[in-house]
Amino acid sequence: MVIKMDDDVFLDVRKFFNTYWNKLSNSVKTNSIHCQVWEHAVVGRTGKWKVERGLFPNSSYPFPYCAGFFAIVTPDLIKQMYSYGKKIDFFWIDDVFLYGMVPAAIRGVHFNQVGRKKRLITDSYMDYSSCVKKRGHEGCPFWAVLTDGRDQFDAEYSSLFQPKRLVPLNNTETKNSSKVVKDQPKPVMHGVIHIDNKKPS
């Protein structure tokens, strides 16, 4: 596979393979693009993405295309996309051209939705951080997010490698009023252990 993503996208590689890619059938690992898919998107007539009617008269795009911040393209499509990309008229909005017009020209390309309601990737860091806060990194289904800048990007990668503290399951210290009474020496840490996410004090 070929993964194309913006330089400010955080990707949890381990979660991507364990919860998504390794579970896919071979049928969607060929002739496929996996991304946040837009269907029947309205053609912008104002602002930054304004498209003149003379260039594209349709009110909406008649083909699906990807939000370009993250996309997975199966290897068998690369050569075809390169070939057809040189044959058809160029369109200046690269997401629409590369992930919409070119696949439409090839025909039969399968789009696999991993964004929007599927909630595996997102371009909203607010949605991602809210999900992680409520469900934790392991419980939150997102494995890729478009961050809002370097600080968020670095913070997410740092959280993956945060040292974990090992805590014995059986703590023999009991509290008696304001004093801590030690009933017996602390057990040697072996056997079953509990791992929490607290930083060592």
mmCIF file of N, CA and C in Angstrom, residues 31-161:
data_model
loop_
_atom_site.group_PDB
_atom_site.id
_atom_site.type_symbol
_atom_site.label_atom_id
_atom_site.label_comp_id
_atom_site.label_asym_id
_atom_site.label_seq_id
_atom_site.Cartn_x
_atom_site.Cartn_y
_atom_site.Cartn_z
ATOM 1 N N ASN A 31 -7.186 -2.350 -6.108
ATOM 2 C CA ASN A 31 -8.079 -1.453 -6.841
ATOM 3 C C ASN A 31 -8.908 -0.575 -5.897
ATOM 4 N N SER A 32 -8.284 -0.124 -4.819
ATOM 5 C CA SER A 32 -9.027 0.594 -3.782
ATOM 6 C C SER A 32 -8.272 1.815 -3.261
ATOM 7 N N ILE A 33 -9.063 2.791 -2.827
ATOM 8 C CA ILE A 33 -8.537 3.957 -2.122
ATOM 9 C C ILE A 33 -9.290 4.064 -0.800
ATOM 10 N N HIS A 34 -8.552 4.186 0.290
ATOM 11 C CA HIS A 34 -9.138 4.285 1.623
ATOM 12 C C HIS A 34 -8.894 5.699 2.135
ATOM 13 N N CYS A 35 -9.959 6.400 2.476
ATOM 14 C CA CYS A 35 -9.810 7.801 2.865
ATOM 15 C C CYS A 35 -11.109 8.314 3.462
ATOM 16 N N GLN A 36 -11.129 9.603 3.792
ATOM 17 C CA GLN A 36 -12.379 10.263 4.153
ATOM 18 C C GLN A 36 -13.040 10.668 2.840
ATOM 19 N N VAL A 37 -14.074 9.941 2.480
ATOM 20 C CA VAL A 37 -14.679 10.081 1.149
ATOM 21 C C VAL A 37 -15.775 11.146 1.161
ATOM 22 N N TRP A 38 -15.731 12.005 0.150
ATOM 23 C CA TRP A 38 -16.799 12.979 -0.076
ATOM 24 C C TRP A 38 -17.586 12.560 -1.308
ATOM 25 N N GLU A 39 -18.892 12.486 -1.163
ATOM 26 C CA GLU A 39 -19.761 12.128 -2.287
ATOM 27 C C GLU A 39 -20.754 13.252 -2.542
ATOM 28 N N HIS A 40 -20.976 13.562 -3.815
ATOM 29 C CA HIS A 40 -21.904 14.622 -4.226
ATOM 30 C C HIS A 40 -21.548 15.957 -3.561
ATOM 31 N N ALA A 41 -20.262 16.213 -3.411
ATOM 32 C CA ALA A 41 -19.812 17.461 -2.779
ATOM 33 C C ALA A 41 -20.174 18.666 -3.644
ATOM 34 N N VAL A 42 -20.607 19.729 -3.003
ATOM 35 C CA VAL A 42 -20.996 20.951 -3.709
ATOM 36 C C VAL A 42 -19.747 21.658 -4.235
ATOM 37 N N VAL A 43 -19.818 22.122 -5.458
ATOM 38 C CA VAL A 43 -18.715 22.870 -6.062
ATOM 39 C C VAL A 43 -18.719 24.287 -5.505
ATOM 40 N N GLY A 44 -17.605 24.689 -4.907
ATOM 41 C CA GLY A 44 -17.531 26.017 -4.307
ATOM 42 C C GLY A 44 -17.517 27.121 -5.351
ATOM 43 N N ARG A 45 -18.293 28.157 -5.120
ATOM 44 C CA ARG A 45 -18.346 29.292 -6.049
ATOM 45 C C ARG A 45 -17.808 30.574 -5.427
ATOM 46 N N THR A 46 -17.415 30.508 -4.169
ATOM 47 C CA THR A 46 -16.851 31.679 -3.499
ATOM 48 C C THR A 46 -15.665 31.240 -2.641
ATOM 49 N N GLY A 47 -14.885 32.212 -2.197
ATOM 50 C CA GLY A 47 -13.808 31.939 -1.258
ATOM 51 C C GLY A 47 -12.586 31.298 -1.883
ATOM 52 N N LYS A 48 -11.790 30.684 -1.023
ATOM 53 C CA LYS A 48 -10.502 30.119 -1.420
ATOM 54 C C LYS A 48 -10.637 29.055 -2.499
ATOM 55 N N TRP A 49 -11.692 28.235 -2.415
ATOM 56 C CA TRP A 49 -11.849 27.116 -3.351
ATOM 57 C C TRP A 49 -12.868 27.423 -4.447
ATOM 58 N N LYS A 50 -12.987 28.697 -4.801
ATOM 59 C CA LYS A 50 -13.933 29.103 -5.838
ATOM 60 C C LYS A 50 -13.577 28.475 -7.179
ATOM 61 N N VAL A 51 -14.582 27.886 -7.814
ATOM 62 C CA VAL A 51 -14.414 27.277 -9.139
ATOM 63 C C VAL A 51 -15.350 27.996 -10.107
ATOM 64 N N GLU A 52 -14.796 28.570 -11.148
ATOM 65 C CA GLU A 52 -15.604 29.283 -12.137
ATOM 66 C C GLU A 52 -16.511 28.310 -12.893
ATOM 67 N N ARG A 53 -17.732 28.768 -13.197
ATOM 68 C CA ARG A 53 -18.685 27.912 -13.906
ATOM 69 C C ARG A 53 -18.165 27.509 -15.282
ATOM 70 N N GLY A 54 -17.388 28.394 -15.882
ATOM 71 C CA GLY A 54 -16.834 28.059 -17.187
ATOM 72 C C GLY A 54 -15.842 26.913 -17.122
ATOM 73 N N LEU A 55 -15.238 26.720 -15.962
ATOM 74 C CA LEU A 55 -14.279 25.639 -15.783
ATOM 75 C C LEU A 55 -14.967 24.342 -15.392
ATOM 76 N N PHE A 56 -15.996 24.464 -14.531
ATOM 77 C CA PHE A 56 -16.733 23.277 -14.087
ATOM 78 C C PHE A 56 -18.181 23.696 -13.845
ATOM 79 N N PRO A 57 -19.071 23.467 -14.809
ATOM 80 C CA PRO A 57 -20.436 23.987 -14.727
ATOM 81 C C PRO A 57 -21.343 23.264 -13.735
ATOM 82 N N ASN A 58 -21.032 22.028 -13.397
ATOM 83 C CA ASN A 58 -21.889 21.259 -12.488
ATOM 84 C C ASN A 58 -21.992 21.934 -11.121
ATOM 85 N N SER A 59 -23.143 21.778 -10.461
ATOM 86 C CA SER A 59 -23.309 22.332 -9.113
ATOM 87 C C SER A 59 -22.670 21.442 -8.049
ATOM 88 N N SER A 60 -22.473 20.170 -8.385
ATOM 89 C CA SER A 60 -21.796 19.245 -7.471
ATOM 90 C C SER A 60 -20.892 18.330 -8.285
ATOM 91 N N TYR A 61 -19.919 17.738 -7.612
ATOM 92 C CA TYR A 61 -19.003 16.831 -8.304
ATOM 93 C C TYR A 61 -19.691 15.483 -8.518
ATOM 94 N N PRO A 62 -19.723 14.984 -9.747
ATOM 95 C CA PRO A 62 -20.462 13.754 -10.061
ATOM 96 C C PRO A 62 -19.694 12.477 -9.733
ATOM 97 N N PHE A 63 -18.661 12.590 -8.934
ATOM 98 C CA PHE A 63 -17.839 11.432 -8.572
ATOM 99 C C PHE A 63 -17.382 11.594 -7.119
ATOM 100 N N PRO A 64 -17.104 10.504 -6.436
ATOM 101 C CA PRO A 64 -16.541 10.618 -5.086
ATOM 102 C C PRO A 64 -15.080 11.039 -5.158
ATOM 103 N N TYR A 65 -14.602 11.657 -4.111
ATOM 104 C CA TYR A 65 -13.169 11.967 -4.022
ATOM 105 C C TYR A 65 -12.764 12.011 -2.554
ATOM 106 N N CYS A 66 -11.469 12.062 -2.307
ATOM 107 C CA CYS A 66 -10.943 11.994 -0.942
ATOM 108 C C CYS A 66 -10.579 13.363 -0.390
ATOM 109 N N ALA A 67 -10.787 13.528 0.917
ATOM 110 C CA ALA A 67 -10.149 14.634 1.621
ATOM 111 C C ALA A 67 -8.662 14.314 1.643
ATOM 112 N N GLY A 68 -7.847 15.213 1.149
ATOM 113 C CA GLY A 68 -6.458 14.880 0.848
ATOM 114 C C GLY A 68 -5.501 14.792 2.011
ATOM 115 N N PHE A 69 -5.967 15.045 3.251
ATOM 116 C CA PHE A 69 -5.021 15.015 4.372
ATOM 117 C C PHE A 69 -4.509 13.609 4.659
ATOM 118 N N PHE A 70 -5.283 12.581 4.268
ATOM 119 C CA PHE A 70 -4.847 11.202 4.488
ATOM 120 C C PHE A 70 -5.531 10.295 3.469
ATOM 121 N N ALA A 71 -4.743 9.492 2.773
ATOM 122 C CA ALA A 71 -5.307 8.540 1.814
ATOM 123 C C ALA A 71 -4.381 7.340 1.668
ATOM 124 N N ILE A 72 -4.985 6.171 1.527
ATOM 125 C CA ILE A 72 -4.248 4.936 1.263
ATOM 126 C C ILE A 72 -4.624 4.478 -0.139
ATOM 127 N N VAL A 73 -3.632 4.283 -0.967
ATOM 128 C CA VAL A 73 -3.856 3.825 -2.340
ATOM 129 C C VAL A 73 -3.201 2.460 -2.494
ATOM 130 N N THR A 74 -3.951 1.493 -2.996
ATOM 131 C CA THR A 74 -3.366 0.167 -3.183
ATOM 132 C C THR A 74 -2.367 0.207 -4.340
ATOM 133 N N PRO A 75 -1.267 -0.539 -4.237
ATOM 134 C CA PRO A 75 -0.156 -0.424 -5.200
ATOM 135 C C PRO A 75 -0.543 -0.636 -6.653
ATOM 136 N N ASP A 76 -1.539 -1.490 -6.899
ATOM 137 C CA ASP A 76 -1.918 -1.781 -8.280
ATOM 138 C C ASP A 76 -2.511 -0.572 -8.995
ATOM 139 N N LEU A 77 -2.916 0.455 -8.231
ATOM 140 C CA LEU A 77 -3.518 1.645 -8.841
ATOM 141 C C LEU A 77 -2.507 2.720 -9.220
ATOM 142 N N ILE A 78 -1.325 2.655 -8.640
ATOM 143 C CA ILE A 78 -0.363 3.751 -8.792
ATOM 144 C C ILE A 78 -0.017 4.015 -10.258
ATOM 145 N N LYS A 79 0.332 2.975 -10.978
ATOM 146 C CA LYS A 79 0.728 3.140 -12.377
ATOM 147 C C LYS A 79 -0.432 3.678 -13.209
ATOM 148 N N GLN A 80 -1.643 3.171 -12.944
ATOM 149 C CA GLN A 80 -2.815 3.643 -13.689
ATOM 150 C C GLN A 80 -3.114 5.109 -13.381
ATOM 151 N N MET A 81 -3.008 5.486 -12.119
ATOM 152 C CA MET A 81 -3.277 6.877 -11.752
ATOM 153 C C MET A 81 -2.269 7.817 -12.396
ATOM 154 N N TYR A 82 -1.037 7.390 -12.458
ATOM 155 C CA TYR A 82 -0.001 8.199 -13.110
ATOM 156 C C TYR A 82 -0.297 8.349 -14.601
ATOM 157 N N SER A 83 -0.674 7.254 -15.230
ATOM 158 C CA SER A 83 -0.942 7.263 -16.666
ATOM 159 C C SER A 83 -2.162 8.114 -17.006
ATOM 160 N N TYR A 84 -3.269 7.891 -16.297
ATOM 161 C CA TYR A 84 -4.494 8.642 -16.581
ATOM 162 C C TYR A 84 -4.367 10.106 -16.161
ATOM 163 N N GLY A 85 -3.562 10.362 -15.131
ATOM 164 C CA GLY A 85 -3.363 11.737 -14.687
ATOM 165 C C GLY A 85 -2.717 12.608 -15.745
ATOM 166 N N LYS A 86 -1.945 11.994 -16.632
ATOM 167 C CA LYS A 86 -1.307 12.743 -17.719
ATOM 168 C C LYS A 86 -2.226 12.897 -18.927
ATOM 169 N N LYS A 87 -3.249 12.052 -19.015
ATOM 170 C CA LYS A 87 -4.127 12.065 -20.185
ATOM 171 C C LYS A 87 -5.284 13.047 -20.058
ATOM 172 N N ILE A 88 -5.838 13.175 -18.851
ATOM 173 C CA ILE A 88 -7.023 14.023 -18.692
ATOM 174 C C ILE A 88 -6.614 15.467 -18.394
ATOM 175 N N ASP A 89 -7.548 16.392 -18.599
ATOM 176 C CA ASP A 89 -7.281 17.805 -18.329
ATOM 177 C C ASP A 89 -7.017 18.023 -16.839
ATOM 178 N N PHE A 90 -6.005 18.806 -16.542
ATOM 179 C CA PHE A 90 -5.644 19.077 -15.150
ATOM 180 C C PHE A 90 -6.689 19.972 -14.491
ATOM 181 N N PHE A 91 -6.961 19.699 -13.219
ATOM 182 C CA PHE A 91 -7.874 20.519 -12.417
ATOM 183 C C PHE A 91 -7.111 20.991 -11.190
ATOM 184 N N TRP A 92 -7.189 22.272 -10.864
ATOM 185 C CA TRP A 92 -6.283 22.880 -9.892
ATOM 186 C C TRP A 92 -6.517 22.475 -8.442
ATOM 187 N N ILE A 93 -7.694 21.961 -8.094
ATOM 188 C CA ILE A 93 -7.913 21.472 -6.728
ATOM 189 C C ILE A 93 -7.410 20.034 -6.678
ATOM 190 N N ASP A 94 -6.264 19.826 -6.054
ATOM 191 C CA ASP A 94 -5.575 18.540 -6.179
ATOM 192 C C ASP A 94 -6.355 17.369 -5.601
ATOM 193 N N ASP A 95 -7.101 17.569 -4.503
ATOM 194 C CA ASP A 95 -7.894 16.474 -3.941
ATOM 195 C C ASP A 95 -8.924 15.982 -4.952
ATOM 196 N N VAL A 96 -9.595 16.931 -5.588
ATOM 197 C CA VAL A 96 -10.625 16.589 -6.572
ATOM 198 C C VAL A 96 -10.003 15.925 -7.792
ATOM 199 N N PHE A 97 -8.865 16.454 -8.235
ATOM 200 C CA PHE A 97 -8.218 15.903 -9.430
ATOM 201 C C PHE A 97 -7.649 14.510 -9.182
ATOM 202 N N LEU A 98 -6.769 14.400 -8.173
ATOM 203 C CA LEU A 98 -6.043 13.150 -7.953
ATOM 204 C C LEU A 98 -6.922 12.027 -7.433
ATOM 205 N N TYR A 99 -7.828 12.360 -6.497
ATOM 206 C CA TYR A 99 -8.636 11.316 -5.853
ATOM 207 C C TYR A 99 -10.072 11.263 -6.355
ATOM 208 N N GLY A 100 -10.396 12.077 -7.354
ATOM 209 C CA GLY A 100 -11.744 12.069 -7.905
ATOM 210 C C GLY A 100 -11.768 11.894 -9.409
ATOM 211 N N MET A 101 -11.197 12.867 -10.122
ATOM 212 C CA MET A 101 -11.225 12.826 -11.582
ATOM 213 C C MET A 101 -10.405 11.673 -12.151
ATOM 214 N N VAL A 102 -9.226 11.463 -11.582
ATOM 215 C CA VAL A 102 -8.368 10.387 -12.093
ATOM 216 C C VAL A 102 -8.993 9.013 -11.861
ATOM 217 N N PRO A 103 -9.443 8.672 -10.641
ATOM 218 C CA PRO A 103 -10.114 7.383 -10.453
ATOM 219 C C PRO A 103 -11.369 7.228 -11.311
ATOM 220 N N ALA A 104 -12.106 8.340 -11.516
ATOM 221 C CA ALA A 104 -13.301 8.274 -12.363
ATOM 222 C C ALA A 104 -12.928 7.922 -13.797
ATOM 223 N N ALA A 105 -11.787 8.431 -14.254
ATOM 224 C CA ALA A 105 -11.320 8.117 -15.607
ATOM 225 C C ALA A 105 -10.884 6.657 -15.715
ATOM 226 N N ILE A 106 -10.283 6.140 -14.644
ATOM 227 C CA ILE A 106 -9.861 4.733 -14.644
ATOM 228 C C ILE A 106 -11.075 3.817 -14.662
ATOM 229 N N ARG A 107 -12.084 4.173 -13.867
ATOM 230 C CA ARG A 107 -13.334 3.419 -13.725
ATOM 231 C C ARG A 107 -13.148 2.160 -12.866
ATOM 232 N N GLY A 108 -14.164 1.910 -12.070
ATOM 233 C CA GLY A 108 -14.172 0.694 -11.263
ATOM 234 C C GLY A 108 -13.347 0.757 -9.992
ATOM 235 N N VAL A 109 -12.798 1.925 -9.671
ATOM 236 C CA VAL A 109 -11.999 2.059 -8.451
ATOM 237 C C VAL A 109 -12.939 2.067 -7.247
ATOM 238 N N HIS A 110 -12.595 1.281 -6.240
ATOM 239 C CA HIS A 110 -13.430 1.190 -5.043
ATOM 240 C C HIS A 110 -12.948 2.180 -3.989
ATOM 241 N N PHE A 111 -13.874 2.972 -3.451
ATOM 242 C CA PHE A 111 -13.562 3.892 -2.361
ATOM 243 C C PHE A 111 -14.022 3.280 -1.044
ATOM 244 N N ASN A 112 -13.121 3.211 -0.100
ATOM 245 C CA ASN A 112 -13.438 2.652 1.210
ATOM 246 C C ASN A 112 -13.450 3.778 2.241
ATOM 247 N N GLN A 113 -14.609 4.035 2.810
ATOM 248 C CA GLN A 113 -14.770 5.141 3.752
ATOM 249 C C GLN A 113 -14.136 4.816 5.106
ATOM 250 N N VAL A 114 -13.217 5.663 5.554
ATOM 251 C CA VAL A 114 -12.638 5.495 6.889
ATOM 252 C C VAL A 114 -12.831 6.753 7.743
ATOM 253 N N GLY A 115 -13.471 7.760 7.167
ATOM 254 C CA GLY A 115 -13.720 9.000 7.896
ATOM 255 C C GLY A 115 -15.194 9.197 8.156
ATOM 256 N N ARG A 116 -15.554 10.427 8.506
ATOM 257 C CA ARG A 116 -16.932 10.820 8.763
ATOM 258 C C ARG A 116 -17.581 9.880 9.780
ATOM 259 N N LYS A 117 -18.723 9.247 9.476
ATOM 260 C CA LYS A 117 -19.404 8.398 10.461
ATOM 261 C C LYS A 117 -18.617 7.129 10.800
ATOM 262 N N LYS A 118 -17.700 6.751 9.936
ATOM 263 C CA LYS A 118 -16.871 5.570 10.189
ATOM 264 C C LYS A 118 -15.920 5.819 11.358
ATOM 265 N N ARG A 119 -15.470 7.054 11.517
ATOM 266 C CA ARG A 119 -14.692 7.499 12.679
ATOM 267 C C ARG A 119 -13.413 6.688 12.911
ATOM 268 N N LEU A 120 -12.642 6.517 11.850
ATOM 269 C CA LEU A 120 -11.321 5.908 11.980
ATOM 270 C C LEU A 120 -10.229 6.946 11.737
ATOM 271 N N ILE A 121 -10.529 7.927 10.893
ATOM 272 C CA ILE A 121 -9.661 9.089 10.719
ATOM 273 C C ILE A 121 -10.539 10.333 10.817
ATOM 274 N N THR A 122 -9.927 11.464 11.129
ATOM 275 C CA THR A 122 -10.706 12.697 11.233
ATOM 276 C C THR A 122 -9.826 13.910 10.958
ATOM 277 N N ASP A 123 -10.440 14.943 10.420
ATOM 278 C CA ASP A 123 -9.728 16.206 10.227
ATOM 279 C C ASP A 123 -10.065 17.193 11.345
ATOM 280 N N SER A 124 -10.738 16.703 12.390
ATOM 281 C CA SER A 124 -11.083 17.539 13.539
ATOM 282 C C SER A 124 -10.302 17.075 14.769
ATOM 283 N N TYR A 125 -9.312 17.859 15.157
ATOM 284 C CA TYR A 125 -8.538 17.497 16.348
ATOM 285 C C TYR A 125 -9.403 17.567 17.600
ATOM 286 N N MET A 126 -10.401 18.426 17.596
ATOM 287 C CA MET A 126 -11.305 18.537 18.738
ATOM 288 C C MET A 126 -12.071 17.230 18.950
ATOM 289 N N ASP A 127 -12.582 16.653 17.853
ATOM 290 C CA ASP A 127 -13.293 15.373 17.950
ATOM 291 C C ASP A 127 -12.365 14.273 18.451
ATOM 292 N N TYR A 128 -11.144 14.276 17.924
ATOM 293 C CA TYR A 128 -10.173 13.254 18.315
ATOM 294 C C TYR A 128 -9.826 13.353 19.800
ATOM 295 N N SER A 129 -9.478 14.546 20.264
ATOM 296 C CA SER A 129 -9.064 14.717 21.656
ATOM 297 C C SER A 129 -10.210 14.424 22.617
ATOM 298 N N SER A 130 -11.444 14.760 22.208
ATOM 299 C CA SER A 130 -12.610 14.458 23.033
ATOM 300 C C SER A 130 -12.803 12.949 23.159
ATOM 301 N N CYS A 131 -12.608 12.240 22.055
ATOM 302 C CA CYS A 131 -12.734 10.781 22.043
ATOM 303 C C CYS A 131 -11.684 10.141 22.945
ATOM 304 N N VAL A 132 -10.446 10.602 22.837
ATOM 305 C CA VAL A 132 -9.357 10.051 23.656
ATOM 306 C C VAL A 132 -9.589 10.347 25.133
ATOM 307 N N LYS A 133 -10.091 11.524 25.432
ATOM 308 C CA LYS A 133 -10.347 11.902 26.823
ATOM 309 C C LYS A 133 -11.408 11.003 27.439
ATOM 310 N N LYS A 134 -12.439 10.670 26.664
ATOM 311 C CA LYS A 134 -13.540 9.858 27.181
ATOM 312 C C LYS A 134 -13.204 8.367 27.221
ATOM 313 N N ARG A 135 -12.468 7.901 26.196
ATOM 314 C CA ARG A 135 -12.287 6.455 26.046
ATOM 315 C C ARG A 135 -10.845 5.979 26.142
ATOM 316 N N GLY A 136 -9.904 6.916 26.227
ATOM 317 C CA GLY A 136 -8.501 6.547 26.270
ATOM 318 C C GLY A 136 -7.977 6.246 24.876
ATOM 319 N N HIS A 137 -6.648 6.182 24.747
ATOM 320 C CA HIS A 137 -6.051 5.942 23.435
ATOM 321 C C HIS A 137 -6.463 4.591 22.860
ATOM 322 N N GLU A 138 -6.521 3.573 23.708
ATOM 323 C CA GLU A 138 -6.855 2.235 23.216
ATOM 324 C C GLU A 138 -8.329 2.117 22.873
ATOM 325 N N GLY A 139 -9.188 2.777 23.638
ATOM 326 C CA GLY A 139 -10.621 2.666 23.415
ATOM 327 C C GLY A 139 -11.141 3.535 22.288
ATOM 328 N N CYS A 140 -10.439 4.613 21.987
ATOM 329 C CA CYS A 140 -10.867 5.509 20.910
ATOM 330 C C CYS A 140 -10.533 4.887 19.556
ATOM 331 N N PRO A 141 -11.492 4.791 18.637
ATOM 332 C CA PRO A 141 -11.253 4.099 17.363
ATOM 333 C C PRO A 141 -10.371 4.855 16.368
ATOM 334 N N PHE A 142 -10.196 6.163 16.546
ATOM 335 C CA PHE A 142 -9.390 6.932 15.592
ATOM 336 C C PHE A 142 -7.937 6.463 15.591
ATOM 337 N N TRP A 143 -7.372 6.283 14.398
ATOM 338 C CA TRP A 143 -5.936 6.003 14.301
ATOM 339 C C TRP A 143 -5.194 7.044 13.465
ATOM 340 N N ALA A 144 -5.900 8.041 12.952
ATOM 341 C CA ALA A 144 -5.239 9.147 12.247
ATOM 342 C C ALA A 144 -6.046 10.419 12.437
ATOM 343 N N VAL A 145 -5.331 11.531 12.681
ATOM 344 C CA VAL A 145 -6.009 12.806 12.886
ATOM 345 C C VAL A 145 -5.150 13.929 12.318
ATOM 346 N N LEU A 146 -5.816 14.893 11.729
ATOM 347 C CA LEU A 146 -5.150 16.109 11.269
ATOM 348 C C LEU A 146 -5.021 17.045 12.463
ATOM 349 N N THR A 147 -3.799 17.273 12.921
ATOM 350 C CA THR A 147 -3.589 18.129 14.092
ATOM 351 C C THR A 147 -3.644 19.598 13.695
ATOM 352 N N ASP A 148 -3.678 20.451 14.709
ATOM 353 C CA ASP A 148 -3.733 21.893 14.463
ATOM 354 C C ASP A 148 -2.367 22.559 14.499
ATOM 355 N N GLY A 149 -1.320 21.757 14.608
ATOM 356 C CA GLY A 149 0.010 22.352 14.627
ATOM 357 C C GLY A 149 1.047 21.447 15.259
ATOM 358 N N ARG A 150 2.275 21.938 15.304
ATOM 359 C CA ARG A 150 3.415 21.150 15.773
ATOM 360 C C ARG A 150 3.262 20.691 17.221
ATOM 361 N N ASP A 151 2.731 21.562 18.085
ATOM 362 C CA ASP A 151 2.602 21.207 19.497
ATOM 363 C C ASP A 151 1.692 19.996 19.686
ATOM 364 N N GLN A 152 0.549 19.994 19.003
ATOM 365 C CA GLN A 152 -0.375 18.865 19.121
ATOM 366 C C GLN A 152 0.223 17.608 18.503
ATOM 367 N N PHE A 153 0.882 17.772 17.382
ATOM 368 C CA PHE A 153 1.517 16.641 16.702
ATOM 369 C C PHE A 153 2.545 15.983 17.623
ATOM 370 N N ASP A 154 3.422 16.789 18.211
ATOM 371 C CA ASP A 154 4.457 16.262 19.102
ATOM 372 C C ASP A 154 3.856 15.634 20.350
ATOM 373 N N ALA A 155 2.801 16.246 20.885
ATOM 374 C CA ALA A 155 2.164 15.728 22.096
ATOM 375 C C ALA A 155 1.565 14.347 21.865
ATOM 376 N N GLU A 156 0.963 14.142 20.694
ATOM 377 C CA GLU A 156 0.354 12.847 20.406
ATOM 378 C C GLU A 156 1.405 11.753 20.272
ATOM 379 N N TYR A 157 2.497 12.043 19.578
ATOM 380 C CA TYR A 157 3.548 11.036 19.448
ATOM 381 C C TYR A 157 4.222 10.765 20.791
ATOM 382 N N SER A 158 4.384 11.796 21.603
ATOM 383 C CA SER A 158 4.993 11.610 22.921
ATOM 384 C C SER A 158 4.130 10.714 23.800
ATOM 385 N N SER A 159 2.813 10.840 23.661
ATOM 386 C CA SER A 159 1.909 10.041 24.489
ATOM 387 C C SER A 159 2.025 8.551 24.190
ATOM 388 N N LEU A 160 2.432 8.210 22.964
ATOM 389 C CA LEU A 160 2.591 6.796 22.611
ATOM 390 C C LEU A 160 3.787 6.172 23.311
ATOM 391 N N PHE A 161 4.783 6.987 23.610
ATOM 392 C CA PHE A 161 6.021 6.475 24.192
ATOM 393 C C PHE A 161 6.197 6.907 25.648
#
